[in-house]
């Protein structure tokens, strides 16, 4: 009897023995090329090959709109050596909907499961996977590698695609990939940002998770169109010189019945013990990083986004929750590691492996850790004992800075250290300075409303804050809406308040951010040595009485020097003598109190200060400046 097309003869396997070996060993760099649904020609017949990992299932079938969701129509054949099941279905092509029907080890039928390696998915609330063409490999780019380098100017615009801009006249709908490419990319380019960072675009069932509880880790969300549309979006961003980073979530996944939870009737992707496998904070499941196939699934996914969609890098979410077994847990609610400690050794090994694979296979890409603890070496190479990330979010800087700027100026003298402390550890890691979506949700208000004083002072404080941020060592990240001083807290179900740009103060903040990005790009002193102590020099760190800070940023080449002065009280300070590192003329390049930004236009006359041979602040030469109120001023040296 001739076997059906869905059950090839025993000597006619669909997945090769080599692939099985690499998958079982956990060294298959691109498991997505083998598992999932792929175009395939079998015995001269075109169709789709399906393969899924379900080692403990008693029986598996592929069901879909091509067989009326009938679990008896296309049973899959087991490949026990790797715990895989495979099937070929003739005539099935891109666009077909499918799931897997599985029986658990006891023969009980499980809820239909979406494909863990599915390349596309239905729009929620539907939950089927969709057959899609594997995107072509995106070639490496020397231009992108230069743009992602540690000494490059990096200013990141963080975006939640569903609420950046909507179409209220069309039922408040989202923009699709083509519209986002036509509107978001030119806007970010005009604003001078170097990169977009997108909140997770992996398919997720609940809008309110913002993408941080994904189920389809290999599927760009269908909210904005098909998967190919996302690939085109990234390509169009690159064509305009804009990089694309993705928020990526390997820490946990939701427990929805159609997802990874107890995929084959057992704790397959997650830990069986809830003390290891359940996140109390988020009501989600934790990946079993000690399992070979799970690590392979995640490492392959990281490489997939970089190679197949061409994204520039991954910002890894919730790294702190991965590093520690007792994260947000009380005594007795967690299981120590094999040495009796609290570190999650398996998660640490996974993160190192992921960064090593990316470094070897996609060296132009960058990885960023959202890590909020004092774990050592997050952004150090693995060969030096680190985790291998390129950058770590500087959460300490963010918290201290917002705490300081949120204080009434009269009280700031008592908290001067909140701005100076960051330089104590500024070079312990390679940092990104983040004002992210997390700072404008959950009752925190907006950055603007967190500033003290009347309306004018709130805007002046915000402008001074941004000036200080762009001058401080570290790459920059700003969440959408913050660039024009959105007044209300972010709402993921509504568009940003673009109408505020009709107000001169909001428009002034936007102009300032655009100019800050321009200055950052054009002056190596502000970026070339972001991660090197030689790039920073304090001039005045101790004047708590006047809340004045002054420092110099240095580029690699002689003469690349920028003096930055912050006056964080609402008082104009005239004839302010400040020591400088070299004689010459210091030209004002940016003043956050400029009338163009909504300020009072105070400042040093003509915007130029010549040095005098008068010692001050331990330097042989000094300048006399006028310090505007609640301001940050940039002055560039010229001989």
XYZ file of C-alpha atoms in Angstrom, residues 137-148 180-181 184-186 188-189 193-198 230-246 305-313 362 364-366 521:
56
model
C 18.692 36.453 4.109
C 19.518 40.141 4.460
C 23.182 40.689 3.591
C 25.542 42.228 6.108
C 26.042 45.963 5.766
C 29.228 47.906 6.482
C 27.150 51.086 6.787
C 24.935 49.558 9.436
C 27.940 48.183 11.295
C 29.443 51.690 11.451
C 26.134 53.168 12.619
C 25.912 50.615 15.437
C 4.343 53.560 9.100
C 7.159 53.520 6.575
C 7.197 57.267 11.057
C 10.501 56.775 9.250
C 10.687 60.297 7.711
C 12.384 60.003 12.976
C 14.927 60.948 10.313
C 17.337 60.051 15.642
C 19.746 57.353 14.523
C 17.613 54.345 15.471
C 14.041 53.317 16.056
C 13.404 50.919 18.907
C 10.092 49.118 18.521
C 7.656 44.304 8.323
C 10.671 43.250 6.263
C 9.953 46.071 3.810
C 9.583 48.531 6.707
C 13.072 47.681 8.010
C 14.560 47.949 4.519
C 12.978 51.382 4.008
C 14.338 52.570 7.359
C 17.827 51.499 6.332
C 17.447 53.211 2.965
C 17.007 56.479 4.852
C 19.915 55.819 7.213
C 17.758 54.822 10.173
C 18.495 51.720 12.231
C 15.839 49.438 13.717
C 16.096 47.767 17.118
C 13.502 45.360 18.500
C 15.200 38.695 13.399
C 18.722 39.875 12.610
C 19.338 37.729 9.533
C 15.925 37.349 7.987
C 14.393 40.757 8.718
C 17.642 42.705 8.855
C 17.062 44.454 12.176
C 20.075 46.148 13.727
C 19.823 44.732 17.184
C 25.974 38.904 12.743
C 27.306 44.309 12.896
C 24.301 43.815 15.194
C 24.015 45.153 18.724
C 25.858 63.687 15.406
